[in-house]
Coordinates of C-alpha atoms in Angstrom, one line a residue:
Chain A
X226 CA 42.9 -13.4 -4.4
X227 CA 42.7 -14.3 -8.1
X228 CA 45.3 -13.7 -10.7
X229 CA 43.0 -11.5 -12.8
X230 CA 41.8 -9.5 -9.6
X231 CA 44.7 -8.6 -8.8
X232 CA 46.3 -6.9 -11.6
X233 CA 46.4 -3.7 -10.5
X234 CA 44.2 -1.7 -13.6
X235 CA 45.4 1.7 -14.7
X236 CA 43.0 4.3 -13.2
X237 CA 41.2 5.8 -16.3
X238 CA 40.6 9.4 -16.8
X239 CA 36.9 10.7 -15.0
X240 CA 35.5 13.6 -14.3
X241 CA 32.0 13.8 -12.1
X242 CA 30.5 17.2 -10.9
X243 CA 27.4 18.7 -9.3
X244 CA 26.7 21.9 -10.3
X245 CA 24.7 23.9 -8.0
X246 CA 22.1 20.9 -7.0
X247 CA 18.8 22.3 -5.4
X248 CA 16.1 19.7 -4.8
X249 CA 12.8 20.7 -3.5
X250 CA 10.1 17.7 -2.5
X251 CA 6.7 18.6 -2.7
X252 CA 4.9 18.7 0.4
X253 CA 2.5 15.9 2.2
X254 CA 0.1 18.6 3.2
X255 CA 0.0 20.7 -0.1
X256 CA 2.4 23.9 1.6
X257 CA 5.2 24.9 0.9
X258 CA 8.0 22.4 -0.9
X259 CA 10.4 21.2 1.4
X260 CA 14.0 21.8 0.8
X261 CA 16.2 18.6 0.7
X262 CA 19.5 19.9 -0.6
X263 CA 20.4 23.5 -1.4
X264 CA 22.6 24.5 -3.8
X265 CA 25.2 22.1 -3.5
X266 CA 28.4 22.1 -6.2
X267 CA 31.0 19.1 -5.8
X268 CA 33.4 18.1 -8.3
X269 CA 35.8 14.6 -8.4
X270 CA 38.1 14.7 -11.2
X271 CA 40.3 11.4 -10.6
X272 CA 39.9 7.5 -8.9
X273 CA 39.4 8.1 -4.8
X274 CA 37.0 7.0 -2.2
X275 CA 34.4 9.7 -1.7
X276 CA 32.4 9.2 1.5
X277 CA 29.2 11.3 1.7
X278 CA 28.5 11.7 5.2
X279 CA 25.6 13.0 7.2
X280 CA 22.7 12.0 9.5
X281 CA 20.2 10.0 8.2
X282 CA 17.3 11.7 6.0
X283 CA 19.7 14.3 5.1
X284 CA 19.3 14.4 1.2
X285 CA 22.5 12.3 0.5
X286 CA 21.1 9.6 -1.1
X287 CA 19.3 11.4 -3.2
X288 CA 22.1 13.1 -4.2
X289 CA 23.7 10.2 -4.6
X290 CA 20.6 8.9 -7.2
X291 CA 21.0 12.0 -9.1
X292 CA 24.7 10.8 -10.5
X293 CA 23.4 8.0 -12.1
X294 CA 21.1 4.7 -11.4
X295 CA 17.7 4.9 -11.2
X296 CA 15.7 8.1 -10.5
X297 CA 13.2 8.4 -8.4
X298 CA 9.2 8.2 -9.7
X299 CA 7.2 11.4 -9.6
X300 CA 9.3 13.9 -8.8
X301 CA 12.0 15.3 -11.2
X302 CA 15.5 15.1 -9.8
X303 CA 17.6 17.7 -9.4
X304 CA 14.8 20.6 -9.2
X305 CA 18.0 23.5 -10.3
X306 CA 21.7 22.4 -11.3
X307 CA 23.7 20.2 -13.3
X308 CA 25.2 17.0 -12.7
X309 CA 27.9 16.4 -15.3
X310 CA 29.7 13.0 -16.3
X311 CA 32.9 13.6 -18.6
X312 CA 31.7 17.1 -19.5
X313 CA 28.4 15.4 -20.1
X314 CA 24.6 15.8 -18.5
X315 CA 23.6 13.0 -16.8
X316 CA 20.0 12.7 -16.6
X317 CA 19.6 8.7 -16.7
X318 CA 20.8 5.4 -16.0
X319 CA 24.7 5.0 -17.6
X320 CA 26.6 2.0 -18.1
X321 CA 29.6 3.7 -16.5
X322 CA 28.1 4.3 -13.1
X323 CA 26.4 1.0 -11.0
X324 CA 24.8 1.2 -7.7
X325 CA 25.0 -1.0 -5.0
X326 CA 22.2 -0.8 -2.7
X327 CA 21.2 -1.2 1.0
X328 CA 18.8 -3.6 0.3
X329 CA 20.6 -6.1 -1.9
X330 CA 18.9 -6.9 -4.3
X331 CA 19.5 -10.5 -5.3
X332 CA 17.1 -12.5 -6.6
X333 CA 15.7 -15.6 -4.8
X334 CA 15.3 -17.3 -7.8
X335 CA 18.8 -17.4 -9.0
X336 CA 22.0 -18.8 -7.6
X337 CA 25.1 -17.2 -6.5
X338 CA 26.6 -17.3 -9.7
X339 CA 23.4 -16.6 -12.1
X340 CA 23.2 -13.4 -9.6
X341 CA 26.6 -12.0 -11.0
X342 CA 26.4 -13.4 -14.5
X343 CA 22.8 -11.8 -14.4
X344 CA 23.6 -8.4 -16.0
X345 CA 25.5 -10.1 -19.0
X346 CA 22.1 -11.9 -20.0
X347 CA 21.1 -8.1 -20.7
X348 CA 20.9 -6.6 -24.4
X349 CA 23.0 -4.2 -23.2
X350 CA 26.2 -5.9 -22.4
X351 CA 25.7 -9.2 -24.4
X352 CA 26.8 -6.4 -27.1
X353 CA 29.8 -5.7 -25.4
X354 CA 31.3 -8.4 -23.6
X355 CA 31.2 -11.8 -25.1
X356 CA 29.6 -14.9 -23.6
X357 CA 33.0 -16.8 -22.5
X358 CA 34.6 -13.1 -21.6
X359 CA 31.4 -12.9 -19.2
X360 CA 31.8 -16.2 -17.5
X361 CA 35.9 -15.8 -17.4
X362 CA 34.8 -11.5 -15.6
X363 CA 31.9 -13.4 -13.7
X364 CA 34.2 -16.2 -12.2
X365 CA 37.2 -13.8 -11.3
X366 CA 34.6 -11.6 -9.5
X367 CA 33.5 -14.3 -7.8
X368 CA 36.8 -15.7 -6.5
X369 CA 37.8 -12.1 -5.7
X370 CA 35.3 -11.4 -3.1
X371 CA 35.4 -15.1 -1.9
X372 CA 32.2 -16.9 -3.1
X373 CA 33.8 -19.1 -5.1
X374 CA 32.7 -22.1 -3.8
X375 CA 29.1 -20.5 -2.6
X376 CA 28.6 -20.1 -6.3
X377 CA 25.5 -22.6 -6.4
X378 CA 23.8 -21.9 -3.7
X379 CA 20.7 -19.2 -3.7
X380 CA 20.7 -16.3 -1.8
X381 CA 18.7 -17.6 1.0
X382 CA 21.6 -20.2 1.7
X383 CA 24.3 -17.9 2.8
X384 CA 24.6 -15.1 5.3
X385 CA 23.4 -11.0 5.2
X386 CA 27.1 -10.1 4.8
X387 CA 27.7 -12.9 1.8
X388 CA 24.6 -11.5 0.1
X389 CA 26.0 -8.1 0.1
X390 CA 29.3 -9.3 -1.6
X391 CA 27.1 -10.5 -4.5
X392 CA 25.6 -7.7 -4.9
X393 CA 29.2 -5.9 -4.5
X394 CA 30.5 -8.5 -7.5
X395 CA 27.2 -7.7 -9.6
X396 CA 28.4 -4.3 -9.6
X397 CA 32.4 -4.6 -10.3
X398 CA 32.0 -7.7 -12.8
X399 CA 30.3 -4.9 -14.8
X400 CA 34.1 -2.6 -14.3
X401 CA 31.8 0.7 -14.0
X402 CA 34.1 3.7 -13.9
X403 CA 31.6 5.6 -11.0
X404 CA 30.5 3.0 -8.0
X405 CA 27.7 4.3 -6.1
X406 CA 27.4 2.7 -2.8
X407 CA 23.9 3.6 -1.1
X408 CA 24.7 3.0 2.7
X409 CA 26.0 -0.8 1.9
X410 CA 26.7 -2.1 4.8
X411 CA 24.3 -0.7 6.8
X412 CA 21.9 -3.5 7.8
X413 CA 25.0 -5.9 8.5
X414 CA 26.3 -6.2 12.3
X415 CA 29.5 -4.7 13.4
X416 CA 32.4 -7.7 12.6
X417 CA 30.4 -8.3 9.2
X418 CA 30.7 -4.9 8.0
X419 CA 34.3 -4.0 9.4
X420 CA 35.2 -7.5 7.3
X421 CA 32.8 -5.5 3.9
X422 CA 35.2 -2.6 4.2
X423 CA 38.2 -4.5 4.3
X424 CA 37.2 -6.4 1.1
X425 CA 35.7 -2.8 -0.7
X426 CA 39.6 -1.5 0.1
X427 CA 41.2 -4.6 -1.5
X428 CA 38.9 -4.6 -4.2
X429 CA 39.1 -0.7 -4.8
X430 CA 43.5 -1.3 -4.6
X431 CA 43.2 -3.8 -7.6
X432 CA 40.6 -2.2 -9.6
X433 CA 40.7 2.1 -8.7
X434 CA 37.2 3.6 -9.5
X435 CA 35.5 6.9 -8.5
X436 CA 33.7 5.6 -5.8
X437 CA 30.6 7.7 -4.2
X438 CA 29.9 6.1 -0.9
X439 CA 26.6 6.8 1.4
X440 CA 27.0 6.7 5.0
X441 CA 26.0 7.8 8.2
X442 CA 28.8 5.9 10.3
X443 CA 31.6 8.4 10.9
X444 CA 34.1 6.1 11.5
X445 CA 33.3 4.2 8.4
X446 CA 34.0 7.5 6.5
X447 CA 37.1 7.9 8.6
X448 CA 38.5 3.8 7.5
X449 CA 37.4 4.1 3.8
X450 CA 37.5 7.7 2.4
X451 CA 39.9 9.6 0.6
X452 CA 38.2 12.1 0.7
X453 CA 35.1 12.6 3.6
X454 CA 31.9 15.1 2.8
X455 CA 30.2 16.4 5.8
X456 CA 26.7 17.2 4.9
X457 CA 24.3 19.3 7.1
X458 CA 20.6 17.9 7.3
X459 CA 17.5 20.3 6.4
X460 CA 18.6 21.1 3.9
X461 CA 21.9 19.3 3.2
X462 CA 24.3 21.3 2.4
X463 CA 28.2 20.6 2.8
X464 CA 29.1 21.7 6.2
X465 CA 33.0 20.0 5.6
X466 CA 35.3 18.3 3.0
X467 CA 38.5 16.9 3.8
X468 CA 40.8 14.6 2.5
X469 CA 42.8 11.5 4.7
X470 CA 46.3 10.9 3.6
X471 CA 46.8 8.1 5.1
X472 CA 47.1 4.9 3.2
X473 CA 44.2 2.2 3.6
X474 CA 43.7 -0.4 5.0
X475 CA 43.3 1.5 8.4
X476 CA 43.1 -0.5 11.8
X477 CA 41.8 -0.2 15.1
X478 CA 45.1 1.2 16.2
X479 CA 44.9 3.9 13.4
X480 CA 41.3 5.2 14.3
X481 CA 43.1 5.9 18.6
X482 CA 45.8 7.6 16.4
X483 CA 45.3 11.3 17.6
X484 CA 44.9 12.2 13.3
X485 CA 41.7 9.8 13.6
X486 CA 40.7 11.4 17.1
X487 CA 41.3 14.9 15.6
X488 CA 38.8 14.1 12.5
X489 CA 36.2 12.6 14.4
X490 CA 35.7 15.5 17.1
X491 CA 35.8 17.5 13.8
X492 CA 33.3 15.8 12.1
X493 CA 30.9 15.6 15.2
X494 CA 30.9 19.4 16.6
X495 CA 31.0 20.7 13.4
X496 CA 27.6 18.4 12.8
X497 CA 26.2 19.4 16.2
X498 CA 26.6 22.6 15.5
X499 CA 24.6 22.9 12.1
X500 CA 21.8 21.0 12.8
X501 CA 21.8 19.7 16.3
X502 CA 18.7 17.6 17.0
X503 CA 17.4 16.9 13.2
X504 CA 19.2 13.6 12.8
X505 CA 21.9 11.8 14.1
X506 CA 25.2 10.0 12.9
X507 CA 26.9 6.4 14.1
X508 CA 29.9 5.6 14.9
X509 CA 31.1 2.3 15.5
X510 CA 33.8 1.9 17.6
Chain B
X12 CA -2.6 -29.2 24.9
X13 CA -0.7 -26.4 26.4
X14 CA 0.0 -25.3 22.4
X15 CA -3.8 -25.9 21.7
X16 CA -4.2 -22.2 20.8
X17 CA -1.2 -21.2 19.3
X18 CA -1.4 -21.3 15.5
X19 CA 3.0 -21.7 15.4
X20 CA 3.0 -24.7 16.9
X21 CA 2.0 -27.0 13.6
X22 CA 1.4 -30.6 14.2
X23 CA 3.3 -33.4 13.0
X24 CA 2.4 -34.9 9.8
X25 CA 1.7 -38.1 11.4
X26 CA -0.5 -36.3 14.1
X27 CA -2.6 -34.6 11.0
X28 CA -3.1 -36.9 9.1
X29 CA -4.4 -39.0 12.4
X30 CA -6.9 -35.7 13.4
X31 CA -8.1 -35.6 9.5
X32 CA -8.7 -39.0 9.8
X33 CA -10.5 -39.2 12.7
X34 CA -13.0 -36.5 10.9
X35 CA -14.2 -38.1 8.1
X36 CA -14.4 -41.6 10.0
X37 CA -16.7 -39.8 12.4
X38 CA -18.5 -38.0 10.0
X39 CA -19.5 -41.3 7.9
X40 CA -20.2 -42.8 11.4
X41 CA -22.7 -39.9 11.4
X42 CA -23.8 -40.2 8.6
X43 CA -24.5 -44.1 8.7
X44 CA -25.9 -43.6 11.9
X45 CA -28.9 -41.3 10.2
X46 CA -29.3 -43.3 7.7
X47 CA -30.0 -46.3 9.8
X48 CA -32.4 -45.0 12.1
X49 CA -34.9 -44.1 9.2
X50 CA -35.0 -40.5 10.3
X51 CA -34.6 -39.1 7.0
X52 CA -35.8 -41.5 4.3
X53 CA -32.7 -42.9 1.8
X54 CA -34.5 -41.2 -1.2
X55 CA -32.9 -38.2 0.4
X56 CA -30.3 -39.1 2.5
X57 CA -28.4 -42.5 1.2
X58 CA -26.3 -44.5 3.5
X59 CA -22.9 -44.7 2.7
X60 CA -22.7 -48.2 1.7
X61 CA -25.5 -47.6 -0.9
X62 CA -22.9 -44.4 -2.5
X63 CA -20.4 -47.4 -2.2
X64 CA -22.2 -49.8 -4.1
X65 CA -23.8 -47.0 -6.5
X66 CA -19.7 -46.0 -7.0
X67 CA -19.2 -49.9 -7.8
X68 CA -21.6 -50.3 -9.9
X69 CA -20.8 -47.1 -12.1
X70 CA -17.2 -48.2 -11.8
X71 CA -18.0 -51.4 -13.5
X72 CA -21.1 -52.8 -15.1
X73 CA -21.7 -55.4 -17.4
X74 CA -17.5 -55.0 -19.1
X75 CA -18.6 -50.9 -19.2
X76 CA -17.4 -48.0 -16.9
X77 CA -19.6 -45.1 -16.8
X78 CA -17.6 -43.8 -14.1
X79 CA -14.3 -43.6 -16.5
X80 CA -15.6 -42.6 -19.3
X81 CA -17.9 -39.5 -17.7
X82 CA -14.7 -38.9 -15.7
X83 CA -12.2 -38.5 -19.4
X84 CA -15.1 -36.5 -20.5
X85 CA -15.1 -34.2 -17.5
X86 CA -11.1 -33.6 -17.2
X87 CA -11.1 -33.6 -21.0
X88 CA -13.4 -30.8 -21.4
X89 CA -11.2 -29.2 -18.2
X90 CA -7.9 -30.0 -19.7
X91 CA -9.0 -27.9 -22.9
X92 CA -10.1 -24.7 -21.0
X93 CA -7.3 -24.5 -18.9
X94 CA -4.7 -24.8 -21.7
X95 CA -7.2 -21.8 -23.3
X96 CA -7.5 -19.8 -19.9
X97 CA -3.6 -20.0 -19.3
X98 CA -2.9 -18.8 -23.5
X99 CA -4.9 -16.1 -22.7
X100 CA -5.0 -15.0 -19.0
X101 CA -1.8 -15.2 -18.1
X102 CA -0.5 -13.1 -20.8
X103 CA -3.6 -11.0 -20.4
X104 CA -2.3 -10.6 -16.6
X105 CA 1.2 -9.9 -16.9
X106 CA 0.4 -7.0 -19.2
X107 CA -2.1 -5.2 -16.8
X108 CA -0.2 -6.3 -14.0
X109 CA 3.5 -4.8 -15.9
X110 CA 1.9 -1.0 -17.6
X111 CA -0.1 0.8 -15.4
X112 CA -2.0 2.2 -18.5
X113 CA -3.2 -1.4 -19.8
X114 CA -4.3 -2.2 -16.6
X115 CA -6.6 1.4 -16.3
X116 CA -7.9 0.1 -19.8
X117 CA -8.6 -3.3 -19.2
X118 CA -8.9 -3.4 -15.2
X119 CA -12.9 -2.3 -15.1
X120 CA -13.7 -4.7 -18.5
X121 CA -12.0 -7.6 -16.4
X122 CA -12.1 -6.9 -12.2
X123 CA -16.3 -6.2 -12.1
X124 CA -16.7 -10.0 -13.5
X125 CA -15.0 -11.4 -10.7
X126 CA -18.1 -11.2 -8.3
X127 CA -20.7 -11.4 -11.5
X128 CA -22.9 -14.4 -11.6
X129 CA -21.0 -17.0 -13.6
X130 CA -23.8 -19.6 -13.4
X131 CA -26.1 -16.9 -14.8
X132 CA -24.7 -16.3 -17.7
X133 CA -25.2 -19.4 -19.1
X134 CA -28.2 -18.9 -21.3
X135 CA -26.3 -16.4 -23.0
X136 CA -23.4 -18.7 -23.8
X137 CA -26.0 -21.0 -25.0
X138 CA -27.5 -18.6 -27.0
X139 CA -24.1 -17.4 -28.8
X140 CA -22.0 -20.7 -28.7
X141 CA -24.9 -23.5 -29.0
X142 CA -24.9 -26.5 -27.0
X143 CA -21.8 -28.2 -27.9
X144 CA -18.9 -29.1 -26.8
X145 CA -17.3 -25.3 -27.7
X146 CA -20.3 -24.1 -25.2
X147 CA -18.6 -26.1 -22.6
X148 CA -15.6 -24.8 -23.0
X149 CA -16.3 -21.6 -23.6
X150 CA -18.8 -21.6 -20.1
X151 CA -15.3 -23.2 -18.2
X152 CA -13.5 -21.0 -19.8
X153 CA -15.6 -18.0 -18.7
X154 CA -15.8 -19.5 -15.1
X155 CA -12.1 -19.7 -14.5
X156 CA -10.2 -16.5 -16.0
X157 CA -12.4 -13.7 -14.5
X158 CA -10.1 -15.4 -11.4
X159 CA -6.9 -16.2 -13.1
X160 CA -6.4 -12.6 -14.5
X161 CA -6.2 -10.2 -11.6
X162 CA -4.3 -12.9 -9.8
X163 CA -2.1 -13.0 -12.2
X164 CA -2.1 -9.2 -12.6
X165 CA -1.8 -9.5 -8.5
X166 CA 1.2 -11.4 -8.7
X167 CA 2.9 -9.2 -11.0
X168 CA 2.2 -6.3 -8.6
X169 CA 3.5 -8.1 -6.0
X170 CA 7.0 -8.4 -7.2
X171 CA 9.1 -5.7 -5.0
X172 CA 10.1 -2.6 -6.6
X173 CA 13.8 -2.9 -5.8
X174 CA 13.9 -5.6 -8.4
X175 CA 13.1 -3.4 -11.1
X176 CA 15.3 -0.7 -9.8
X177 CA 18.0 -2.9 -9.6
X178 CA 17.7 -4.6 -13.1
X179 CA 17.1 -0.6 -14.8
X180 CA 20.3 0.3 -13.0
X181 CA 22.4 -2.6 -14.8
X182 CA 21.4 -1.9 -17.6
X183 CA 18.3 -3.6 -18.4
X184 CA 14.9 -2.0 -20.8
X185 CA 11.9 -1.5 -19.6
X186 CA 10.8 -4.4 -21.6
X187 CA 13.7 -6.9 -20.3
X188 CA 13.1 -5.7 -16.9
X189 CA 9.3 -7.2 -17.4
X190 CA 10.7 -10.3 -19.0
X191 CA 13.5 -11.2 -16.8
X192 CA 12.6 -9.8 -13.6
X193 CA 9.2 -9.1 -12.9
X194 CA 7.9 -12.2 -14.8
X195 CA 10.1 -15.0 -13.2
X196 CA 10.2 -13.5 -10.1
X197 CA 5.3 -13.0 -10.1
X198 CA 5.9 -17.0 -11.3
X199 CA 5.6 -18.7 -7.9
X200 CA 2.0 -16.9 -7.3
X201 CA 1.3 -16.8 -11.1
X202 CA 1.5 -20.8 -10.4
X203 CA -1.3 -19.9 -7.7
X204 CA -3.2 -18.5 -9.6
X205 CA -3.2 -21.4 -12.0
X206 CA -4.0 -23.5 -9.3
X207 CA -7.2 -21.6 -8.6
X208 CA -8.1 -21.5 -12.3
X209 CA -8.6 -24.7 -13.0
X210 CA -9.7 -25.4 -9.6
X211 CA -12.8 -23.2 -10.2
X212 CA -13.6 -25.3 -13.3
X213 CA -14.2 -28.3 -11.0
X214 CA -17.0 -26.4 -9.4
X215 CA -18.8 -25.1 -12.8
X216 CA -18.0 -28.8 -14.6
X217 CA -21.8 -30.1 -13.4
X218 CA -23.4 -26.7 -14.7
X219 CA -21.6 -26.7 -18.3
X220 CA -22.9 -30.3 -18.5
X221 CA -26.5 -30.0 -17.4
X222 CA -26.5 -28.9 -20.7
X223 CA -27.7 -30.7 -23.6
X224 CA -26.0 -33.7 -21.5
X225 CA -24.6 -36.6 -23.4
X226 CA -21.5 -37.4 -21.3
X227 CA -19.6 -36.2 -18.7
X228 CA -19.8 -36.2 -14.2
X229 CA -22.7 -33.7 -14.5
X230 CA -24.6 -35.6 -17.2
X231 CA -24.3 -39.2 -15.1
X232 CA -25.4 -36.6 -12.2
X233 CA -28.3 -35.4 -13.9
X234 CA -29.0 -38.6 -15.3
X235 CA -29.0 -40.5 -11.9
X236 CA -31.1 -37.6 -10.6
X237 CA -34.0 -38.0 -13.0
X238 CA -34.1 -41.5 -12.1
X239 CA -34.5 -40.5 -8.4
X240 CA -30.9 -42.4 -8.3
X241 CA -29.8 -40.1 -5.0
X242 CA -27.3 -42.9 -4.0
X243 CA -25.7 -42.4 -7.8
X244 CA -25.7 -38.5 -7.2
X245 CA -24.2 -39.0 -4.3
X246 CA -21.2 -41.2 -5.9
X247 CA -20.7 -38.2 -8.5
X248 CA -20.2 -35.8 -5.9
X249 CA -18.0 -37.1 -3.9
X250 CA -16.0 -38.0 -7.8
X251 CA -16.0 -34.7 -9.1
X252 CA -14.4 -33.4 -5.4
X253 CA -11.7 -36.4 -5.1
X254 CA -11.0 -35.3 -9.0
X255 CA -10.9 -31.4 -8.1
X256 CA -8.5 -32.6 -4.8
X257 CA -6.3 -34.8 -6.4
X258 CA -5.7 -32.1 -9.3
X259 CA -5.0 -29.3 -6.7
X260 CA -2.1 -31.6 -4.5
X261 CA -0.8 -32.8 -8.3
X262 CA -0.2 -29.0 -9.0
X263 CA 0.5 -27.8 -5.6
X264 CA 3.4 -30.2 -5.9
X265 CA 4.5 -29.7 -9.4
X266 CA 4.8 -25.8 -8.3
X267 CA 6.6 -26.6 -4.6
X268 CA 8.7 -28.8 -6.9
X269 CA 9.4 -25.3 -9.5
X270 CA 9.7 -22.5 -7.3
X271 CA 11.5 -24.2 -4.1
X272 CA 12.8 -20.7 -3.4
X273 CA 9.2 -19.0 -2.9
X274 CA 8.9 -20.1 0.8
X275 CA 12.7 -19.7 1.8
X276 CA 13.4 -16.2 0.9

């Protein structure tokens, strides 16, 4: 790892809350809305993993779109509640909260490297961060997920799990204060994404963000959260919150450990037991 | 033969170039073979080695080339209105294709021309441009962008929406999300729909030029015609399509050459 990644930063201050989220999608047929997430209030107030967990189709990612990035076209999001950065509504795209999604998107037409540099060619941050500060940020990220020397090749030249590092480095070369991770390592195969969350727990060590992270792999929530949110599908609501004390990175041996055993029949009956049949959860070992 | 019907299995170049070949060998065999049996009489149906000599002869006669200087007139006249048709139909394109609003304005001025007799409307250029050379140009110009602008428009719509998510969420305008997103990424077809655009022009070159014809490929063609020269029409045909070929590889290449990454993603 690089000199600059790993200087461990100071956790800044942060505060992100949902305050009593409703959202209603309209209906195909023209009835009655349908109810995605009811009435949902969260708050973080300090640098942790949080893993939002629940079946697929539950409502989370939406949720997770609400706290920043890009909202949905057509329908306004939340339809009651508040969501609140720093004691302030958030109803748009921040420069404090990035998203990395499922579907990386890199573009074709640009290498490794132009990929990371890519949000410093922006009005926005060419303000901010000058042009030799952005290639010196850009080059450390690079080195610290370990493209360093795939920096000139296009996305198409390396492998589903590399592409989802630059997408990663995109995000943190930008040193957002709220990461949103949108299920981001679900379309990679099972060494690939074990080898993601190893690097998202180094990375998160050296640089400690609030991190909102999408899954619907229990035992991913069980390796990488701090703290794990059980959501309940149709609507979602939160059906369990717990934190995990033990330190990261957690092996193999830690997920037999009767703690990891213990959490995962937890997660799973208390799952089956609110909405059995309406969607169903991974896990990976 | 067992991959006969299987449209994955693509030939080696060697092998295709060898089936093309055969093709057109076998078609002039054809067509020689007509000719010589007097079947059809050569005021309609030349032999090929009376297009050959006819090609010679307007090639080079007499220290003159009628072949090269019709053929700088022809790719002149296309070189102008595809500089003009890509000023203003690509730009033209990439807005429609980038605000949904633009394009409800401009989308039923532009998209009904598409399947509207071109060729028709030529008396009506006449009438408001005259029979010059800005007629021409205008008439080629006409021709070509009723194509190149909803391709282009196309191409822009074709550009994934996650892009533009992405981009918004780092940060980016609306506006810098059209210019460095959507527009770099729509450039590979946009290059298409160049390629189309001035391919069109190759087919409406002989109409534009019928016109008050002084020089030009559909001038020497008219010309040859009215001196029942069929052999000399014949010779401009098969020109104006080895020009319109040769210009579509040239820029096939050029944009393989640009946008490498189109076919790899």
């Amino acid at each position: 790892m690089n000199a600059v990644a790993a200087a461990p930063a100071q956790p800044s201050a942060i505060s992100l809350s949902l305050q009593n989220i409703t959202q209603d999608f309209p209906s195909p047929s023209g009835g009655a809305p349908n109810r995605v997430i009811h009435d949902i209030s969260l708050s973080f107030n300090h640098a942790g993993i949080n893993m939002l967990l629940g079946p697929s189709g539950c409502g989370k990612s939406t949720l997770l779109h609400m706290m920043g990035g890009v909202r949905p076209f057509g329908v306004v999001t939340p339809t009651s509640g508040t969501v609140m950065i720093d004691g302030k509504r958030c109803d748009g795209p921040s420069e404090d909260v990035v998203m990395v999604f499922q579907q990386y998107a890199n573009r074709p037409d640009m290498t490794v490297w132009e990929n990371v540099y890519f949000p410093f060619t922006l009005k926005l941050w060419r303000n901010k961060v000058t042009r030799a500060e952005a290639k010196e940020r850009t080059e450390a990220m690079l080195q610290a997920v370990g493209l360093a020397d795939k920096r000139d090749l296009f996305p198409y030249q390396v492998s589903g799990g590399q592409n989802q590092r630059v997408a990663l480095a995109r995000a943190l070369v930008l040193r957002p204060r709220i990461l949103l991770m949108d299920e981001p390592f679900g379309a990679l195969d099972a060494q690939t994404r074990e080898e993601m969350q190893l690097l998202l727990a180094n990375l998160y060590r050296n640089n400690p963000c609030l991190v909102m992270f999408v899954t619907h792999d229990v035992t991913e929530a069980l390796i990488l959260g701090d703290r794990v949110i059980v959501f309940a599908t149709q609507p979602a609501i939160v059906s369990d919150d717990f934190t995990i004390a033990t330190p990261r990175p957690r092996d193999a041996a830690w997920l037999r450990s009767t703690e990891a055993v213990a959490l995962q029949d937890r997660v799973l009956s208390r799952l089956h037991d609110a909405s059995a049949g309406k969607g169903s959860l991974r896990v990976s070992y | 033969m067992s991959d006969f019907w299987n449209p994955y299995a693509a030939l080696t170049a060697q092998s295709r170039r060898l089936h093309g070949l055969i093709a057109v060998v076998g078609a002039l065999c054809i067509w020689g073979a007509l000719a010589m049996s007097g079947t059809i009489s050569s005021n309609k149906l030349p032999a090929p080695w009376t297009v050959m000599h006819a090609m010679s002869y307007l090639a080079w006669d007499n220290g003159h080339s009628i072949l090269l200087s019709a053929t700088l007139w022809s790719a002149g006249r296309v070189a102008v209105a595809s500089v003009l048709v890509m000023v203003l139909g690509i730009p033209a394109g990439i807005l429609m294709g980038s605000s949904p609003r633009i394009n409800a304005v401009l989308s039923p001025l532009v998209d009904p021309f598409r399947s509207a007799p071109i060729v028709a409307l030529l008396p009506i250029v006449v009438m408001w441009f005259g029979i010059d050379e800005l007629m021409k140009i205008v008439f080629l110009f006409a021709g070509s962008v009723v194509y190149l602008v909803p391709m282009v428009r196309d191409a822009v719509l074709a550009v994934p929406q996650s892009y533009w998510i992405s981009a918004r969420d780092l940060g980016a305008t609306p506006f810098e999300c059209v210019t460095k997103v959507i527009v770099p990424m729509a450039m590979p077809r946009i290059a298409d729909a160049i390629i189309v655009g001035v391919s069109v022009m190759w087919t409406y070159i002989t109409v534009a030029e019928y016109v008050n014809a002084r020089e030009g490929l559909g001038q020497m063609i008219q010309n040859s015609k009215r001196f029942s020269a069929m052999d000399q029409v014949f010779a401009g045909i098969i020109v104006i399509i080895a020009l319109a070929l040769v210009t579509y590889q040239v820029m096939s290449w050029i944009k393989r050459r640009l946008y490498s990454w189109e076919t790899l993603v």
